[in-house]
Every structure is written in C-alpha cells, then in structure tokens.
Amino acid sequence: MACTAVVLCAMGLLGGTATAAYADPGPGPSPSRGADRGAGDGEGGAKGAGKGADDAELSPGLKRLEDVRKKIDALYRKAEKATDAFNGAKEQVERQQKEIVKLARNIDATQRKLTALKKQAGALASAQYRGGGVPSEAKLMLNADPEGFLDNATLARKGQQAAKTVMHQLARTKGDLEDYSESATDRWEQLDANRKKKESAQRDIKKKIDSAKKLESRLAAKEKDRLKELEDAQAFKEQQKWLDSGVLKDINNKASRTGKKAISYATSQIGKDYVWGAEGPDTFDCSGLTLRAWQAGGTTIPRTSQEQWRQLDRVALKDMRPGDLIIYFSDASHVGMYIGDGAIVHAPRPGRQITITGAGSMPILGVVRPDK
C-alpha cells in the first residue's frame, strides 16, 4: 500500500494512466455522476493532452489523431463486450459438459440396474414356468396338509410381494433411464448452441481487435505516443470531474482482511498485459484480474463483470471500501478494484497493461462487495 501511495502521488490528483477497454459505445449517464458523461462516450473528446482545447480548437493533425483515438476506443469497448459474452458462453459450456458427464454416469448406473431387474423378472417367470403355470392360490387350495398349506401361504405371499417389487422397480428404472436420456439430449443441444455462441464471440473479438490494431499500426511512433497522451488526458479530465464533486469526503472505510489480500494480489500484477479471456497468471482481462485477486483473498466470485454485478452484494458509493469492485458502463462491461484514495487497479484493454487509474475516469454503474 505504501508503494501504491507513491504511485498515486506521482500521478497527481489521481489522473488516469490508461483508459479501459469499454463495451457498447452508446452513451449512458453514470449513476454516481449524474449527467456527466464518461471517458470514451464518443462525445467531447480529450483536451489536447491537458491543454484545455475542445475538438473544434484542435489542429488538423491533432483532430485527426483524436478521431483515431475515438475509433480505436470504440472498437476496444465493443471487443470487451464481446469478451464478456465469450466468457459467459465458455462458463456455460464448461458447466454443461460437467452435467453431461454426470448424466452419462447416471445412465450407465441405471442401465446396469435395469439389466439386473430384468434378470430377476426373468427368474420369477422361469420359476412360474417350472411350476407348471399353476397359480400359487390354486396350489394352496390343493394342499391337503394344514402345515404345508400355511408354509405355502407364507411363501406365496412373499413371492407375490417380491414380484410386485421387482416389476415396480423395473418400471421406475425404465422411466428414470428415459428421463436421463432426454436430459442428456437437451444438454447436448444447449452445449452445441453455446459452443457456437462462444465461437461467434471469439471471431467478433478478433475482428474488432484486429481492426483497432490496424488503425493504430498506421500511426508513426510519435503519433502513438501522442495517442497515449490523449487517452491519459481524457481519463484525467473525467477523474477530475469526479473528485470535484466531493465524493471522496464520504469515502473513508478501511479494507477487510480478505480485501487486503485481494488488493495485494491485484497490485502485484501491475505491468502485465491485458489479453481478452485471460485469467492469469501472466496475462489478464479485467474480470479475470478481479477473479484471481479475490481467489487469492480466499473468496470465489463470478468470472465476468456482468455476473459480478448481478450476483455480488451491492453497496452504496459512500460505503465503498478498498477491495470492493467498481462496475463500469450501463452494460456492466468493465470492472476495476478500488484500492483507496480515489483510485482503482484494473486491466484496461488490449495493447495496455494492468495499471492504477482514477476510479472516476469511467462512468460508474455501481459498486459490489465480494466479502461480507
């Protein structure tokens, strides 16, 4: 944390060091910032790397670069939305594969049980055949020995009960087998559909990332540096708006014991590359980082930022504490971990590394807490 404090001071007012890989470029007001629009909304632009100029006041060269920045930003945001869809489909595929394996085992065990019951039913039929096909009730009536009559009555009652039990079990087992087979068929169909979703999302991600990289590759080295400055300036501007709202005066909670472990893990990954769909240990996407960080803290959380938003406990912004997860954008397509003093650690986007940036540099959807 001391190291983090030094980094934050060096950043100056916690201005962002990198914008995130966002999802749908459509605008959406942040619940925590009213009508303020976040970084990458496609409107407003950057202020010339901190020079305070609007788009209309930029030089032609800088205006072109700002347009490129917006296009690249939009492509990466769409790629991250597709990444979330990919991760969700991947989770479903893995879950359905496990369910199919379980069903296959149930089918195998039930089939063996059915075979054994059929043998029992066959043995009963054979016994009746060997008895000449005479019903047991008739044999009882024909027995002149009173003791033999009683013995036969007991045996007949037990035989009838055993036969009924076997036939009942046989019918129920056949029904179970049919149910398991139908469920397995349904799971296979769902698995096939989700595999197709996963493959489609993967193609979509690759297409958008390749397009963004192609745009960036056309820039000269100096232009690439300038592009990074424009990204930083936009993030800094949005963070400054957030800080100017006075939001930090109400946020002074301390991290929990498990939260400290999660923060320690997340901050130790700073400098590692963002790779879509990655969960570590060498590369991460945004939710892959928060997943592993909280696993290191001893808590298992959902894989994707959207599921983290749906399933984890939500807390008010003023009650936020270090270790909590901030979910960004109206579609919950990005996530960062709050580390205190108005900053987050997150995996921004392809082509960038895990870094510390301002918590208000993107439009906040809400805050969730992995531990109680």
PDB file of N, CA and C in Angstrom, residues 96-171:
ATOM      1  N   GLN A  96     -22.159 -27.263 -18.706  1.00  0.00           N
ATOM      2  CA  GLN A  96     -22.962 -28.269 -19.401  1.00  0.00           C
ATOM      3  C   GLN A  96     -22.162 -29.546 -19.664  1.00  0.00           C
ATOM      4  N   GLN A  97     -20.866 -29.402 -19.918  1.00  0.00           N
ATOM      5  CA  GLN A  97     -20.034 -30.589 -20.094  1.00  0.00           C
ATOM      6  C   GLN A  97     -20.015 -31.427 -18.815  1.00  0.00           C
ATOM      7  N   LYS A  98     -19.923 -30.771 -17.671  1.00  0.00           N
ATOM      8  CA  LYS A  98     -19.938 -31.492 -16.393  1.00  0.00           C
ATOM      9  C   LYS A  98     -21.289 -32.165 -16.168  1.00  0.00           C
ATOM     10  N   GLU A  99     -22.367 -31.463 -16.536  1.00  0.00           N
ATOM     11  CA  GLU A  99     -23.707 -32.032 -16.371  1.00  0.00           C
ATOM     12  C   GLU A  99     -23.889 -33.261 -17.257  1.00  0.00           C
ATOM     13  N   ILE A 100     -23.342 -33.198 -18.470  1.00  0.00           N
ATOM     14  CA  ILE A 100     -23.461 -34.335 -19.395  1.00  0.00           C
ATOM     15  C   ILE A 100     -22.685 -35.538 -18.866  1.00  0.00           C
ATOM     16  N   VAL A 101     -21.507 -35.292 -18.313  1.00  0.00           N
ATOM     17  CA  VAL A 101     -20.722 -36.383 -17.726  1.00  0.00           C
ATOM     18  C   VAL A 101     -21.501 -37.027 -16.570  1.00  0.00           C
ATOM     19  N   LYS A 102     -22.125 -36.198 -15.735  1.00  0.00           N
ATOM     20  CA  LYS A 102     -22.913 -36.706 -14.612  1.00  0.00           C
ATOM     21  C   LYS A 102     -24.107 -37.519 -15.108  1.00  0.00           C
ATOM     22  N   LEU A 103     -24.777 -37.004 -16.145  1.00  0.00           N
ATOM     23  CA  LEU A 103     -25.916 -37.725 -16.714  1.00  0.00           C
ATOM     24  C   LEU A 103     -25.475 -39.053 -17.328  1.00  0.00           C
ATOM     25  N   ALA A 104     -24.330 -39.045 -17.987  1.00  0.00           N
ATOM     26  CA  ALA A 104     -23.817 -40.281 -18.596  1.00  0.00           C
ATOM     27  C   ALA A 104     -23.562 -41.341 -17.525  1.00  0.00           C
ATOM     28  N   ARG A 105     -23.032 -40.919 -16.382  1.00  0.00           N
ATOM     29  CA  ARG A 105     -22.800 -41.859 -15.286  1.00  0.00           C
ATOM     30  C   ARG A 105     -24.123 -42.393 -14.738  1.00  0.00           C
ATOM     31  N   ASN A 106     -25.107 -41.494 -14.616  1.00  0.00           N
ATOM     32  CA  ASN A 106     -26.426 -41.923 -14.149  1.00  0.00           C
ATOM     33  C   ASN A 106     -27.067 -42.907 -15.123  1.00  0.00           C
ATOM     34  N   ILE A 107     -26.916 -42.622 -16.413  1.00  0.00           N
ATOM     35  CA  ILE A 107     -27.474 -43.519 -17.431  1.00  0.00           C
ATOM     36  C   ILE A 107     -26.813 -44.885 -17.354  1.00  0.00           C
ATOM     37  N   ASP A 108     -25.505 -44.906 -17.180  1.00  0.00           N
ATOM     38  CA  ASP A 108     -24.776 -46.173 -17.099  1.00  0.00           C
ATOM     39  C   ASP A 108     -25.209 -46.977 -15.875  1.00  0.00           C
ATOM     40  N   ALA A 109     -25.294 -46.302 -14.720  1.00  0.00           N
ATOM     41  CA  ALA A 109     -25.697 -46.988 -13.487  1.00  0.00           C
ATOM     42  C   ALA A 109     -27.140 -47.489 -13.597  1.00  0.00           C
ATOM     43  N   THR A 110     -28.012 -46.676 -14.174  1.00  0.00           N
ATOM     44  CA  THR A 110     -29.423 -47.056 -14.324  1.00  0.00           C
ATOM     45  C   THR A 110     -29.580 -48.211 -15.298  1.00  0.00           C
ATOM     46  N   GLN A 111     -28.789 -48.209 -16.356  1.00  0.00           N
ATOM     47  CA  GLN A 111     -28.844 -49.298 -17.334  1.00  0.00           C
ATOM     48  C   GLN A 111     -28.426 -50.622 -16.694  1.00  0.00           C
ATOM     49  N   ARG A 112     -27.389 -50.564 -15.855  1.00  0.00           N
ATOM     50  CA  ARG A 112     -26.945 -51.777 -15.169  1.00  0.00           C
ATOM     51  C   ARG A 112     -28.019 -52.268 -14.182  1.00  0.00           C
ATOM     52  N   LYS A 113     -28.653 -51.326 -13.503  1.00  0.00           N
ATOM     53  CA  LYS A 113     -29.731 -51.678 -12.577  1.00  0.00           C
ATOM     54  C   LYS A 113     -30.901 -52.311 -13.337  1.00  0.00           C
ATOM     55  N   LEU A 114     -31.202 -51.727 -14.499  1.00  0.00           N
ATOM     56  CA  LEU A 114     -32.296 -52.254 -15.323  1.00  0.00           C
ATOM     57  C   LEU A 114     -31.998 -53.678 -15.789  1.00  0.00           C
ATOM     58  N   THR A 115     -30.772 -53.922 -16.178  1.00  0.00           N
ATOM     59  CA  THR A 115     -30.371 -55.267 -16.620  1.00  0.00           C
ATOM     60  C   THR A 115     -30.535 -56.276 -15.485  1.00  0.00           C
ATOM     61  N   ALA A 116     -30.139 -55.889 -14.266  1.00  0.00           N
ATOM     62  CA  ALA A 116     -30.265 -56.779 -13.104  1.00  0.00           C
ATOM     63  C   ALA A 116     -31.729 -57.062 -12.790  1.00  0.00           C
ATOM     64  N   LEU A 117     -32.576 -56.040 -12.889  1.00  0.00           N
ATOM     65  CA  LEU A 117     -34.003 -56.226 -12.612  1.00  0.00           C
ATOM     66  C   LEU A 117     -34.666 -57.123 -13.650  1.00  0.00           C
ATOM     67  N   LYS A 118     -34.235 -56.978 -14.888  1.00  0.00           N
ATOM     68  CA  LYS A 118     -34.774 -57.844 -15.946  1.00  0.00           C
ATOM     69  C   LYS A 118     -34.413 -59.304 -15.682  1.00  0.00           C
ATOM     70  N   LYS A 119     -33.218 -59.530 -15.161  1.00  0.00           N
ATOM     71  CA  LYS A 119     -32.805 -60.897 -14.821  1.00  0.00           C
ATOM     72  C   LYS A 119     -33.688 -61.457 -13.703  1.00  0.00           C
ATOM     73  N   GLN A 120     -33.966 -60.589 -12.698  1.00  0.00           N
ATOM     74  CA  GLN A 120     -34.842 -61.023 -11.601  1.00  0.00           C
ATOM     75  C   GLN A 120     -36.232 -61.351 -12.112  1.00  0.00           C
ATOM     76  N   ALA A 121     -36.757 -60.497 -12.987  1.00  0.00           N
ATOM     77  CA  ALA A 121     -38.090 -60.730 -13.551  1.00  0.00           C
ATOM     78  C   ALA A 121     -38.092 -62.017 -14.359  1.00  0.00           C
ATOM     79  N   GLY A 122     -36.997 -62.246 -15.094  1.00  0.00           N
ATOM     80  CA  GLY A 122     -36.887 -63.484 -15.872  1.00  0.00           C
ATOM     81  C   GLY A 122     -36.837 -64.711 -14.986  1.00  0.00           C
ATOM     82  N   ALA A 123     -36.139 -64.594 -13.846  1.00  0.00           N
ATOM     83  CA  ALA A 123     -36.051 -65.713 -12.904  1.00  0.00           C
ATOM     84  C   ALA A 123     -37.417 -66.038 -12.325  1.00  0.00           C
ATOM     85  N   LEU A 124     -38.206 -65.002 -12.013  1.00  0.00           N
ATOM     86  CA  LEU A 124     -39.550 -65.225 -11.493  1.00  0.00           C
ATOM     87  C   LEU A 124     -40.435 -65.915 -12.522  1.00  0.00           C
ATOM     88  N   ALA A 125     -40.305 -65.469 -13.772  1.00  0.00           N
ATOM     89  CA  ALA A 125     -41.097 -66.087 -14.845  1.00  0.00           C
ATOM     90  C   ALA A 125     -40.700 -67.549 -15.038  1.00  0.00           C
ATOM     91  N   SER A 126     -39.419 -67.819 -14.939  1.00  0.00           N
ATOM     92  CA  SER A 126     -38.933 -69.202 -15.087  1.00  0.00           C
ATOM     93  C   SER A 126     -39.457 -70.094 -13.970  1.00  0.00           C
ATOM     94  N   ALA A 127     -39.478 -69.559 -12.749  1.00  0.00           N
ATOM     95  CA  ALA A 127     -39.973 -70.321 -11.605  1.00  0.00           C
ATOM     96  C   ALA A 127     -41.438 -70.683 -11.793  1.00  0.00           C
ATOM     97  N   GLN A 128     -42.215 -69.705 -12.297  1.00  0.00           N
ATOM     98  CA  GLN A 128     -43.632 -69.970 -12.538  1.00  0.00           C
ATOM     99  C   GLN A 128     -43.797 -71.029 -13.622  1.00  0.00           C
ATOM    100  N   TYR A 129     -42.939 -70.992 -14.635  1.00  0.00           N
ATOM    101  CA  TYR A 129     -42.998 -71.964 -15.723  1.00  0.00           C
ATOM    102  C   TYR A 129     -42.702 -73.374 -15.200  1.00  0.00           C
ATOM    103  N   ARG A 130     -41.681 -73.441 -14.325  1.00  0.00           N
ATOM    104  CA  ARG A 130     -41.318 -74.736 -13.769  1.00  0.00           C
ATOM    105  C   ARG A 130     -42.427 -75.305 -12.876  1.00  0.00           C
ATOM    106  N   GLY A 131     -43.230 -74.437 -12.329  1.00  0.00           N
ATOM    107  CA  GLY A 131     -44.354 -74.862 -11.506  1.00  0.00           C
ATOM    108  C   GLY A 131     -45.565 -75.254 -12.329  1.00  0.00           C
ATOM    109  N   GLY A 132     -45.407 -75.302 -13.621  1.00  0.00           N
ATOM    110  CA  GLY A 132     -46.488 -75.734 -14.493  1.00  0.00           C
ATOM    111  C   GLY A 132     -47.482 -74.650 -14.811  1.00  0.00           C
ATOM    112  N   GLY A 133     -47.168 -73.470 -14.414  1.00  0.00           N
ATOM    113  CA  GLY A 133     -48.067 -72.361 -14.725  1.00  0.00           C
ATOM    114  C   GLY A 133     -49.293 -72.314 -13.842  1.00  0.00           C
ATOM    115  N   VAL A 134     -49.354 -73.194 -12.794  1.00  0.00           N
ATOM    116  CA  VAL A 134     -50.499 -73.211 -11.883  1.00  0.00           C
ATOM    117  C   VAL A 134     -50.379 -72.047 -10.909  1.00  0.00           C
ATOM    118  N   PRO A 135     -51.384 -71.200 -10.789  1.00  0.00           N
ATOM    119  CA  PRO A 135     -51.303 -70.065  -9.860  1.00  0.00           C
ATOM    120  C   PRO A 135     -51.039 -70.548  -8.441  1.00  0.00           C
ATOM    121  N   SER A 136     -50.305 -69.757  -7.684  1.00  0.00           N
ATOM    122  CA  SER A 136     -49.959 -70.141  -6.312  1.00  0.00           C
ATOM    123  C   SER A 136     -51.197 -70.313  -5.447  1.00  0.00           C
ATOM    124  N   GLU A 137     -52.277 -69.547  -5.727  1.00  0.00           N
ATOM    125  CA  GLU A 137     -53.508 -69.658  -4.939  1.00  0.00           C
ATOM    126  C   GLU A 137     -54.126 -71.049  -5.107  1.00  0.00           C
ATOM    127  N   ALA A 138     -54.065 -71.558  -6.360  1.00  0.00           N
ATOM    128  CA  ALA A 138     -54.630 -72.887  -6.614  1.00  0.00           C
ATOM    129  C   ALA A 138     -53.831 -73.957  -5.897  1.00  0.00           C
ATOM    130  N   LYS A 139     -52.509 -73.815  -5.873  1.00  0.00           N
ATOM    131  CA  LYS A 139     -51.665 -74.786  -5.178  1.00  0.00           C
ATOM    132  C   LYS A 139     -52.008 -74.828  -3.690  1.00  0.00           C
ATOM    133  N   LEU A 140     -52.299 -73.682  -3.118  1.00  0.00           N
ATOM    134  CA  LEU A 140     -52.659 -73.626  -1.711  1.00  0.00           C
ATOM    135  C   LEU A 140     -53.937 -74.426  -1.438  1.00  0.00           C
ATOM    136  N   MET A 141     -54.922 -74.244  -2.304  1.00  0.00           N
ATOM    137  CA  MET A 141     -56.197 -74.923  -2.123  1.00  0.00           C
ATOM    138  C   MET A 141     -56.062 -76.430  -2.285  1.00  0.00           C
ATOM    139  N   LEU A 142     -55.145 -76.866  -3.137  1.00  0.00           N
ATOM    140  CA  LEU A 142     -54.976 -78.292  -3.412  1.00  0.00           C
ATOM    141  C   LEU A 142     -54.126 -78.998  -2.368  1.00  0.00           C
ATOM    142  N   ASN A 143     -53.475 -78.269  -1.496  1.00  0.00           N
ATOM    143  CA  ASN A 143     -52.601 -78.868  -0.490  1.00  0.00           C
ATOM    144  C   ASN A 143     -53.455 -79.374   0.679  1.00  0.00           C
ATOM    145  N   ALA A 144     -53.414 -80.701   0.906  1.00  0.00           N
ATOM    146  CA  ALA A 144     -54.241 -81.291   1.962  1.00  0.00           C
ATOM    147  C   ALA A 144     -53.600 -81.182   3.335  1.00  0.00           C
ATOM    148  N   ASP A 145     -52.294 -80.916   3.384  1.00  0.00           N
ATOM    149  CA  ASP A 145     -51.571 -80.830   4.659  1.00  0.00           C
ATOM    150  C   ASP A 145     -51.735 -79.423   5.230  1.00  0.00           C
ATOM    151  N   PRO A 146     -52.324 -79.273   6.438  1.00  0.00           N
ATOM    152  CA  PRO A 146     -52.524 -77.922   7.029  1.00  0.00           C
ATOM    153  C   PRO A 146     -51.223 -77.145   7.196  1.00  0.00           C
ATOM    154  N   GLU A 147     -50.174 -77.857   7.688  1.00  0.00           N
ATOM    155  CA  GLU A 147     -48.900 -77.162   7.869  1.00  0.00           C
ATOM    156  C   GLU A 147     -48.309 -76.754   6.523  1.00  0.00           C
ATOM    157  N   GLY A 148     -48.413 -77.652   5.567  1.00  0.00           N
ATOM    158  CA  GLY A 148     -47.941 -77.335   4.210  1.00  0.00           C
ATOM    159  C   GLY A 148     -48.723 -76.197   3.606  1.00  0.00           C
ATOM    160  N   PHE A 149     -50.024 -76.152   3.934  1.00  0.00           N
ATOM    161  CA  PHE A 149     -50.851 -75.049   3.440  1.00  0.00           C
ATOM    162  C   PHE A 149     -50.346 -73.706   3.960  1.00  0.00           C
ATOM    163  N   LEU A 150     -50.049 -73.670   5.286  1.00  0.00           N
ATOM    164  CA  LEU A 150     -49.570 -72.414   5.893  1.00  0.00           C
ATOM    165  C   LEU A 150     -48.196 -72.019   5.345  1.00  0.00           C
ATOM    166  N   ASP A 151     -47.320 -73.028   5.194  1.00  0.00           N
ATOM    167  CA  ASP A 151     -45.986 -72.733   4.641  1.00  0.00           C
ATOM    168  C   ASP A 151     -46.107 -72.188   3.225  1.00  0.00           C
ATOM    169  N   ASN A 152     -46.947 -72.831   2.449  1.00  0.00           N
ATOM    170  CA  ASN A 152     -47.132 -72.373   1.063  1.00  0.00           C
ATOM    171  C   ASN A 152     -47.748 -70.968   1.011  1.00  0.00           C
ATOM    172  N   ALA A 153     -48.635 -70.694   1.981  1.00  0.00           N
ATOM    173  CA  ALA A 153     -49.281 -69.366   2.016  1.00  0.00           C
ATOM    174  C   ALA A 153     -48.250 -68.278   2.265  1.00  0.00           C
ATOM    175  N   THR A 154     -47.352 -68.556   3.217  1.00  0.00           N
ATOM    176  CA  THR A 154     -46.294 -67.569   3.532  1.00  0.00           C
ATOM    177  C   THR A 154     -45.370 -67.367   2.341  1.00  0.00           C
ATOM    178  N   LEU A 155     -44.967 -68.479   1.736  1.00  0.00           N
ATOM    179  CA  LEU A 155     -44.071 -68.393   0.577  1.00  0.00           C
ATOM    180  C   LEU A 155     -44.738 -67.678  -0.587  1.00  0.00           C
ATOM    181  N   ALA A 156     -46.019 -67.975  -0.789  1.00  0.00           N
ATOM    182  CA  ALA A 156     -46.748 -67.335  -1.896  1.00  0.00           C
ATOM    183  C   ALA A 156     -46.846 -65.826  -1.690  1.00  0.00           C
ATOM    184  N   ARG A 157     -47.162 -65.443  -0.422  1.00  0.00           N
ATOM    185  CA  ARG A 157     -47.268 -64.009  -0.131  1.00  0.00           C
ATOM    186  C   ARG A 157     -45.943 -63.296  -0.357  1.00  0.00           C
ATOM    187  N   LYS A 158     -44.847 -63.910   0.092  1.00  0.00           N
ATOM    188  CA  LYS A 158     -43.524 -63.328  -0.118  1.00  0.00           C
ATOM    189  C   LYS A 158     -43.171 -63.279  -1.604  1.00  0.00           C
ATOM    190  N   GLY A 159     -43.534 -64.352  -2.318  1.00  0.00           N
ATOM    191  CA  GLY A 159     -43.247 -64.381  -3.753  1.00  0.00           C
ATOM    192  C   GLY A 159     -43.992 -63.307  -4.510  1.00  0.00           C
ATOM    193  N   GLN A 160     -45.275 -63.117  -4.144  1.00  0.00           N
ATOM    194  CA  GLN A 160     -46.073 -62.076  -4.799  1.00  0.00           C
ATOM    195  C   GLN A 160     -45.507 -60.688  -4.507  1.00  0.00           C
ATOM    196  N   GLN A 161     -45.121 -60.507  -3.247  1.00  0.00           N
ATOM    197  CA  GLN A 161     -44.555 -59.204  -2.855  1.00  0.00           C
ATOM    198  C   GLN A 161     -43.251 -58.927  -3.586  1.00  0.00           C
ATOM    199  N   ALA A 162     -42.407 -59.952  -3.695  1.00  0.00           N
ATOM    200  CA  ALA A 162     -41.132 -59.789  -4.404  1.00  0.00           C
ATOM    201  C   ALA A 162     -41.371 -59.495  -5.878  1.00  0.00           C
ATOM    202  N   ALA A 163     -42.318 -60.179  -6.468  1.00  0.00           N
ATOM    203  CA  ALA A 163     -42.614 -59.965  -7.886  1.00  0.00           C
ATOM    204  C   ALA A 163     -43.123 -58.550  -8.131  1.00  0.00           C
ATOM    205  N   LYS A 164     -44.022 -58.087  -7.240  1.00  0.00           N
ATOM    206  CA  LYS A 164     -44.553 -56.722  -7.390  1.00  0.00           C
ATOM    207  C   LYS A 164     -43.434 -55.688  -7.235  1.00  0.00           C
ATOM    208  N   THR A 165     -42.550 -55.936  -6.263  1.00  0.00           N
ATOM    209  CA  THR A 165     -41.432 -55.007  -6.037  1.00  0.00           C
ATOM    210  C   THR A 165     -40.528 -54.931  -7.258  1.00  0.00           C
ATOM    211  N   VAL A 166     -40.205 -56.090  -7.806  1.00  0.00           N
ATOM    212  CA  VAL A 166     -39.328 -56.126  -8.979  1.00  0.00           C
ATOM    213  C   VAL A 166     -39.973 -55.402 -10.156  1.00  0.00           C
ATOM    214  N   MET A 167     -41.250 -55.644 -10.397  1.00  0.00           N
ATOM    215  CA  MET A 167     -41.931 -55.016 -11.528  1.00  0.00           C
ATOM    216  C   MET A 167     -42.041 -53.497 -11.334  1.00  0.00           C
ATOM    217  N   HIS A 168     -42.287 -53.087 -10.083  1.00  0.00           N
ATOM    218  CA  HIS A 168     -42.360 -51.649  -9.795  1.00  0.00           C
ATOM    219  C   HIS A 168     -41.004 -50.986 -10.023  1.00  0.00           C
ATOM    220  N   GLN A 169     -39.949 -51.624  -9.509  1.00  0.00           N
ATOM    221  CA  GLN A 169     -38.600 -51.085  -9.701  1.00  0.00           C
ATOM    222  C   GLN A 169     -38.221 -51.071 -11.181  1.00  0.00           C
ATOM    223  N   LEU A 170     -38.659 -52.089 -11.883  1.00  0.00           N
ATOM    224  CA  LEU A 170     -38.367 -52.175 -13.310  1.00  0.00           C
ATOM    225  C   LEU A 170     -39.010 -51.015 -14.068  1.00  0.00           C
ATOM    226  N   ALA A 171     -40.263 -50.742 -13.762  1.00  0.00           N
ATOM    227  CA  ALA A 171     -40.975 -49.642 -14.434  1.00  0.00           C
ATOM    228  C   ALA A 171     -40.354 -48.293 -14.078  1.00  0.00           C
TER     229      ALA A 171
END
